[in-house]
Short mmCIF file of C-alpha atoms in Angstrom, two decimals:
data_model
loop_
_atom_site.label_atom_id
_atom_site.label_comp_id
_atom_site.label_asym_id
_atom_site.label_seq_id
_atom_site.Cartn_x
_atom_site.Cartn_y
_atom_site.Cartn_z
CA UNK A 1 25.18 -11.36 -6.19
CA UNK A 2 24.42 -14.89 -4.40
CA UNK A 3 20.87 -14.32 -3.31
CA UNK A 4 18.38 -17.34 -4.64
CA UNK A 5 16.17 -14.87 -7.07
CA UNK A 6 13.16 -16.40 -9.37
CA UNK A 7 14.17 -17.81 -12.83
CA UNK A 8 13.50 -15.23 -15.38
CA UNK A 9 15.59 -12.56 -16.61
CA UNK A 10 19.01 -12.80 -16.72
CA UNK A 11 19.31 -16.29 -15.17
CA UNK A 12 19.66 -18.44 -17.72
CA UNK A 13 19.37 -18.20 -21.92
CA UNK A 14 16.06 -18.97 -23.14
CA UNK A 15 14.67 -21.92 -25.32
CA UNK A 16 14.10 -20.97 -28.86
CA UNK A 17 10.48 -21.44 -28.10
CA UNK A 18 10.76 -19.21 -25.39
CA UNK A 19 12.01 -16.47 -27.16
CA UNK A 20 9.33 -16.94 -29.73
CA UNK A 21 6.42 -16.74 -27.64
CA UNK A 22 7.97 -13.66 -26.08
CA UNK A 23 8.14 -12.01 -29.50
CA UNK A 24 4.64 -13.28 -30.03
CA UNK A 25 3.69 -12.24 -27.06
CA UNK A 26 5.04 -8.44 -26.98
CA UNK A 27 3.32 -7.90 -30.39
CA UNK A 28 -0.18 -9.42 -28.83
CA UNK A 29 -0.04 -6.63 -26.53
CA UNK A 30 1.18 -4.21 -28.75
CA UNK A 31 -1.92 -4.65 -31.06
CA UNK A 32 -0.20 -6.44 -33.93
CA UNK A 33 -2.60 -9.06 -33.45
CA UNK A 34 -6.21 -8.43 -32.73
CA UNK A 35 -8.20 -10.51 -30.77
CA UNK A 36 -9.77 -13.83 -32.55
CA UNK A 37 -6.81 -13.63 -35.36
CA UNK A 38 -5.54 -17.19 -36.01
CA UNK A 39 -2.19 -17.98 -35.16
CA UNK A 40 -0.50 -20.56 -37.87
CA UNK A 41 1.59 -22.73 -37.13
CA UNK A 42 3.22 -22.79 -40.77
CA UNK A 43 2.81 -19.11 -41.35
CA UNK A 44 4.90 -18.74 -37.78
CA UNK A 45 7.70 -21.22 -38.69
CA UNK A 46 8.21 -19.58 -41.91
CA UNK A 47 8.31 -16.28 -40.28
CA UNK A 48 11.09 -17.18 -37.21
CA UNK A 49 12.57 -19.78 -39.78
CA UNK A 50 12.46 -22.61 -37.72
CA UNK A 51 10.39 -25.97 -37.50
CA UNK A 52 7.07 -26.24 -36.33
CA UNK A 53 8.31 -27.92 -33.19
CA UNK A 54 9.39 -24.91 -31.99
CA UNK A 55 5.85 -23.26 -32.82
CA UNK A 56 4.04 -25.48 -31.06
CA UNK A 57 5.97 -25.31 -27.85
CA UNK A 58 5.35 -21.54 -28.50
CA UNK A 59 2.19 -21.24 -29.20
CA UNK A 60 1.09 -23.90 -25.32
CA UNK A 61 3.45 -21.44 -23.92
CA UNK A 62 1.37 -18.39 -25.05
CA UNK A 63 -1.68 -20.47 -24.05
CA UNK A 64 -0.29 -20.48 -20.51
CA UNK A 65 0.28 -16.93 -20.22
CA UNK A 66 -3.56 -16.36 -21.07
CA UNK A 67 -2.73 -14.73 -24.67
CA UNK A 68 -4.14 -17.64 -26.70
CA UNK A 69 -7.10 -20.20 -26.93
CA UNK A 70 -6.11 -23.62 -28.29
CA UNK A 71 -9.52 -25.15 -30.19
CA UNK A 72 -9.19 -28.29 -30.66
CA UNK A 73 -9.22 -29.14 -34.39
CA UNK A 74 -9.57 -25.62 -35.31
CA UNK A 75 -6.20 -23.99 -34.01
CA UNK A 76 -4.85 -21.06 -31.96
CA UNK A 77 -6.57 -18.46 -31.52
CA UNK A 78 -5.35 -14.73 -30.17
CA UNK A 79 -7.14 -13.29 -27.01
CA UNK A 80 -5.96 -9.76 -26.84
CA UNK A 81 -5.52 -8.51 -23.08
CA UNK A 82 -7.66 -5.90 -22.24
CA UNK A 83 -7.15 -3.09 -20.16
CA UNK A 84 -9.05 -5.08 -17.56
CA UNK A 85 -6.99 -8.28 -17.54
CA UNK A 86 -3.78 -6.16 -17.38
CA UNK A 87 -5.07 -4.45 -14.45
CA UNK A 88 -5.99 -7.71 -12.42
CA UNK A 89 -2.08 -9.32 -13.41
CA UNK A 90 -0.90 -6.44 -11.22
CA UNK A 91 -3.47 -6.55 -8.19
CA UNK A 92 -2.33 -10.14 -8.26
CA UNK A 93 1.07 -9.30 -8.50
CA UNK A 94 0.56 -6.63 -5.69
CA UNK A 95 -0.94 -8.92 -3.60
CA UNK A 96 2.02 -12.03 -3.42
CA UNK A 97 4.32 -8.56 -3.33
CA UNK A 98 3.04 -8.06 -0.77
CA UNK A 99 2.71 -11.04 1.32
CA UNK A 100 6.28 -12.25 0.36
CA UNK A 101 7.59 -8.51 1.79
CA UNK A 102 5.28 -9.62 4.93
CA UNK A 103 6.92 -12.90 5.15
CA UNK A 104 10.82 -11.20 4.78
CA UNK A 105 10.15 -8.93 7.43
CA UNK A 106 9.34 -11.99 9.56
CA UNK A 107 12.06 -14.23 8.30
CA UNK A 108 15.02 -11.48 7.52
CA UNK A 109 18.62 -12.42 7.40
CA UNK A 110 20.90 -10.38 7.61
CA UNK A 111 22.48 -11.51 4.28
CA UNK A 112 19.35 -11.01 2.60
CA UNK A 113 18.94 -7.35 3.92
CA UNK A 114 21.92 -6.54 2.61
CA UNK A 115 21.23 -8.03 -0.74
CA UNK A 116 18.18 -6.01 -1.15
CA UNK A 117 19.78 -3.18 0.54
CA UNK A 118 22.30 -3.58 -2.50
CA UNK A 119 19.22 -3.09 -4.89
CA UNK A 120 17.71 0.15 -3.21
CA UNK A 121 21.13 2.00 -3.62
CA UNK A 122 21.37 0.93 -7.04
CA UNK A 123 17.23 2.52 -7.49
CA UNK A 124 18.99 5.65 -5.97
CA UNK A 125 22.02 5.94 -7.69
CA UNK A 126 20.00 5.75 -10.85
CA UNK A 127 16.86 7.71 -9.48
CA UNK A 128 19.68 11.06 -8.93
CA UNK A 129 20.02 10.92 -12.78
CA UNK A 130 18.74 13.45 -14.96
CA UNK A 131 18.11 11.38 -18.26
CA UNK A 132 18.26 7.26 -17.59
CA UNK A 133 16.07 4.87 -19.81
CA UNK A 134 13.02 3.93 -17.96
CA UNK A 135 13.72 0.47 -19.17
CA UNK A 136 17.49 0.36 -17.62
CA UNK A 137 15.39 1.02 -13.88
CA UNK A 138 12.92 -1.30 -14.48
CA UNK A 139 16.11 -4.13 -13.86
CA UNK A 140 16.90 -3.08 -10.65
CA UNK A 141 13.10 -3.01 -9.69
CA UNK A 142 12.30 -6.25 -10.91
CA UNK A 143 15.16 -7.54 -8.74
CA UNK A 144 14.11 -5.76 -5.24
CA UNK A 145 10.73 -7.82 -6.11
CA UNK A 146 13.24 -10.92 -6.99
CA UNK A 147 15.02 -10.63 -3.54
CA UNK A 148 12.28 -10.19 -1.36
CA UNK A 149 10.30 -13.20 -3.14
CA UNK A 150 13.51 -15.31 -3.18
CA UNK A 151 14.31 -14.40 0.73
CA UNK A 152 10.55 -14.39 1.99
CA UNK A 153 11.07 -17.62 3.78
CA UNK A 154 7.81 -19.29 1.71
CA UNK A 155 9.07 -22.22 -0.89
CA UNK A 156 5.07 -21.67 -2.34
CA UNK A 157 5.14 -18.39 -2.58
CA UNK A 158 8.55 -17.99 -3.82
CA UNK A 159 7.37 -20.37 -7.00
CA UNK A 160 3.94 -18.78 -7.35
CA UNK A 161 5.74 -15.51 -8.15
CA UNK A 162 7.92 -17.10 -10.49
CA UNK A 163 5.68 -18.79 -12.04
CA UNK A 164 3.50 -15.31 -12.39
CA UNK A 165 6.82 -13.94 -14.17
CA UNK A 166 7.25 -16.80 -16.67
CA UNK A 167 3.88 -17.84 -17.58
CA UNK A 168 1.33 -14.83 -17.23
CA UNK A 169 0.76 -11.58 -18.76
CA UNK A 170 3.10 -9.73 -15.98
CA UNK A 171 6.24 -11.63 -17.69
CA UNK A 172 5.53 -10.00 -20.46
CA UNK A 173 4.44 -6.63 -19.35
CA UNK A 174 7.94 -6.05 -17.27
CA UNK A 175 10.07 -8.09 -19.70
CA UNK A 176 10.58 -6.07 -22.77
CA UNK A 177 9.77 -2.50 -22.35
CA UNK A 178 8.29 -0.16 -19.59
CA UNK A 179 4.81 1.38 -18.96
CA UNK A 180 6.04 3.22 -15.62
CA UNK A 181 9.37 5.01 -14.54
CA UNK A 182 8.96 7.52 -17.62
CA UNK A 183 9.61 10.44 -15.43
CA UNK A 184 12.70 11.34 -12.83
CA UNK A 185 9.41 12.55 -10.66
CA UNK A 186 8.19 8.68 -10.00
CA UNK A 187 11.89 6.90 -10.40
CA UNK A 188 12.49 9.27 -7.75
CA UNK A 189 9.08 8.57 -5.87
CA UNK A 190 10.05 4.78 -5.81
CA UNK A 191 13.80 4.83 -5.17
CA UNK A 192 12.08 6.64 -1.32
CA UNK A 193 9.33 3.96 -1.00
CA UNK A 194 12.00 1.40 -1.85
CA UNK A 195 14.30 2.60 1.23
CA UNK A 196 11.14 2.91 3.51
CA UNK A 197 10.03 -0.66 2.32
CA UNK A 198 13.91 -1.66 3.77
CA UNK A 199 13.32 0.02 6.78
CA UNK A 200 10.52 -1.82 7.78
CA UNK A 201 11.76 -4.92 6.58
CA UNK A 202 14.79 -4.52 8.53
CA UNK A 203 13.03 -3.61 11.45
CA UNK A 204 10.28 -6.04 11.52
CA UNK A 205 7.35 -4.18 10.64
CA UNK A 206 5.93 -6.62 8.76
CA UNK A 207 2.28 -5.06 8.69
CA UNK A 208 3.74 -1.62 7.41
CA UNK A 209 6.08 -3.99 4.71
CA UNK A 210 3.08 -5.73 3.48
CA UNK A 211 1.54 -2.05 2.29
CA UNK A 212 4.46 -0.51 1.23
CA UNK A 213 5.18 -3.07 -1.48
CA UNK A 214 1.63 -3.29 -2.07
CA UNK A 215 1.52 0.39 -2.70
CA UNK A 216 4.76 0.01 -4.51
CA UNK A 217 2.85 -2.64 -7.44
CA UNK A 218 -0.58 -0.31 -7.50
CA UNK A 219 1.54 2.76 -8.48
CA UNK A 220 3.11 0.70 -10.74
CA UNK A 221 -0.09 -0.28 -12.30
CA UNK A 222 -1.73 3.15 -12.13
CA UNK A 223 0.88 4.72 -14.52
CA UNK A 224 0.32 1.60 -17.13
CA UNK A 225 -3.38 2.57 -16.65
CA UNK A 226 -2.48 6.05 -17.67
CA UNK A 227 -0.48 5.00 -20.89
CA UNK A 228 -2.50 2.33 -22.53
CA UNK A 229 -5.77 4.61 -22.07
CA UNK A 230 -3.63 6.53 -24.09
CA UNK A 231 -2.64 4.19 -26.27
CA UNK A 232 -6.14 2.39 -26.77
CA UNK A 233 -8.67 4.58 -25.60
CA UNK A 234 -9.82 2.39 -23.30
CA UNK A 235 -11.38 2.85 -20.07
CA UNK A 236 -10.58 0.71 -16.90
CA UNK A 237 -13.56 -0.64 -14.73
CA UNK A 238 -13.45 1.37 -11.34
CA UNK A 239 -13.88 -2.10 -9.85
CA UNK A 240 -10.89 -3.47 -11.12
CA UNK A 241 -8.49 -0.47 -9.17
CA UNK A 242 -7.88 -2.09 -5.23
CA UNK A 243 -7.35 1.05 -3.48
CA UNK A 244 -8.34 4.60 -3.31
CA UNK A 245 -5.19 5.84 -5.84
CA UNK A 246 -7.17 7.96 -9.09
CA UNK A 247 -5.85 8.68 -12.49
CA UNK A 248 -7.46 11.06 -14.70
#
């Protein structure tokens, strides 16, 4: 596939530092580390037996993605995501989604439609499936978003969202396991939006484009809402949901 897509998975082997920040940061979200629990530079190198270079680079990396507090003089410091902060990463995410599918139904190419047209047969082929790892169609989803950003015609956008990928809370949400796409009900659900989101793309709707993929992120989020209540027994703040979509 030649399409320009953001730099994130599968583009290029990560930095040692890299991949140590996205263990870190996987078992900050996870719970391993609860919020206000020091992060040690020492204790860390021992653990991932490398230098404390490395650790440092890891631990400003985490900073950037929101997960830690530098003090100066006094260390790292873990803040714990909330069920809160996870739901604004993916009305933010919704709403460049959103504005980059606006932008590609403006700009379209016919190369790029087929490149993302490649994507949406791949969601279907694997949507038919009785039994496919949720995590296995989470690949082909993050791409349709990497097409669409990478073909949206907007150099500032296009970095903004991969930028949101590599250095926030989103990255890694969608990089290591999957809170949606449990069921063959929504792989199903999103394998149709995905064609109807091509449709209007192709055809220049970019109004009805703009909502689909919106639609396509909130759904997205609603299910994660559903499984980390679970998980934490927290409650989201009505305030933080963007549209009228309910979970119990």
């Amino acid at each position: 596939m030649n399409d320009r897509a953001l730099e994130g998975r599968g583009n290029r082997t990560k930095t040692v530092p890299e991949q140590i920040a996205d263990q870190v940061a996987r078992r900050i979200v996870d719970g391993d580390f609860s919020d206000g629990h020091p992060l040690r530079e020492q204790e860390l190198a021992s653990y991932y037996g490398v230098s404390r270079g490395p650790i440092r680079d890891a631990i400003q990396e985490l900073e950037r993605r929101g997960l830690l507090e530098i003090l100066p003089r006094r260390g790292a410091y873990v803040i714990e995501p909330t069920i809160n902060s996870i739901a604004d990463v993916f009305n933010i995410q919704a709403a460049m989604a959103g504005l980059a599918a606006r932008y590609m139904a403006r700009c379209r190419t016919n190369e790029a439609i087929g490149y993302l047209r490649g994507v949406i047969e791949e969601l279907e082929m694997l949507a038919e499936q009785k039994d496919v790892e949720p995590i296995v169609f989470v690949t082909p989803c993050w791409r349709l978003l990497s097409v669409i950003a990478a073909n949206c015609g907007n150099e500032h956008l296009r970095r903004m969202m991969r930028d949101q990928f590599k250095h926030s809370l989103w990255g890694v949400l969608w990089g290591s396991q999957s809170l949606d796409y449990l069921t063959r009900q929504r792989r199903q659900w999103m394998a149709v939006s995905s064609r109807e989101l091509l449709e209007a793309i192709t055809s220049g709707e970019d109004e009805r484009a703009e909502k689909l993929m919106r639609e396509i992120v909130f759904a997205s989020r609603d299910e994660g809402m559903r499984i980390i209540k679970a998980q934490r027994g927290q409650e989201v703040d009505p305030s933080r949901i963007m549209h009228d979509r309910k979970f119990d």
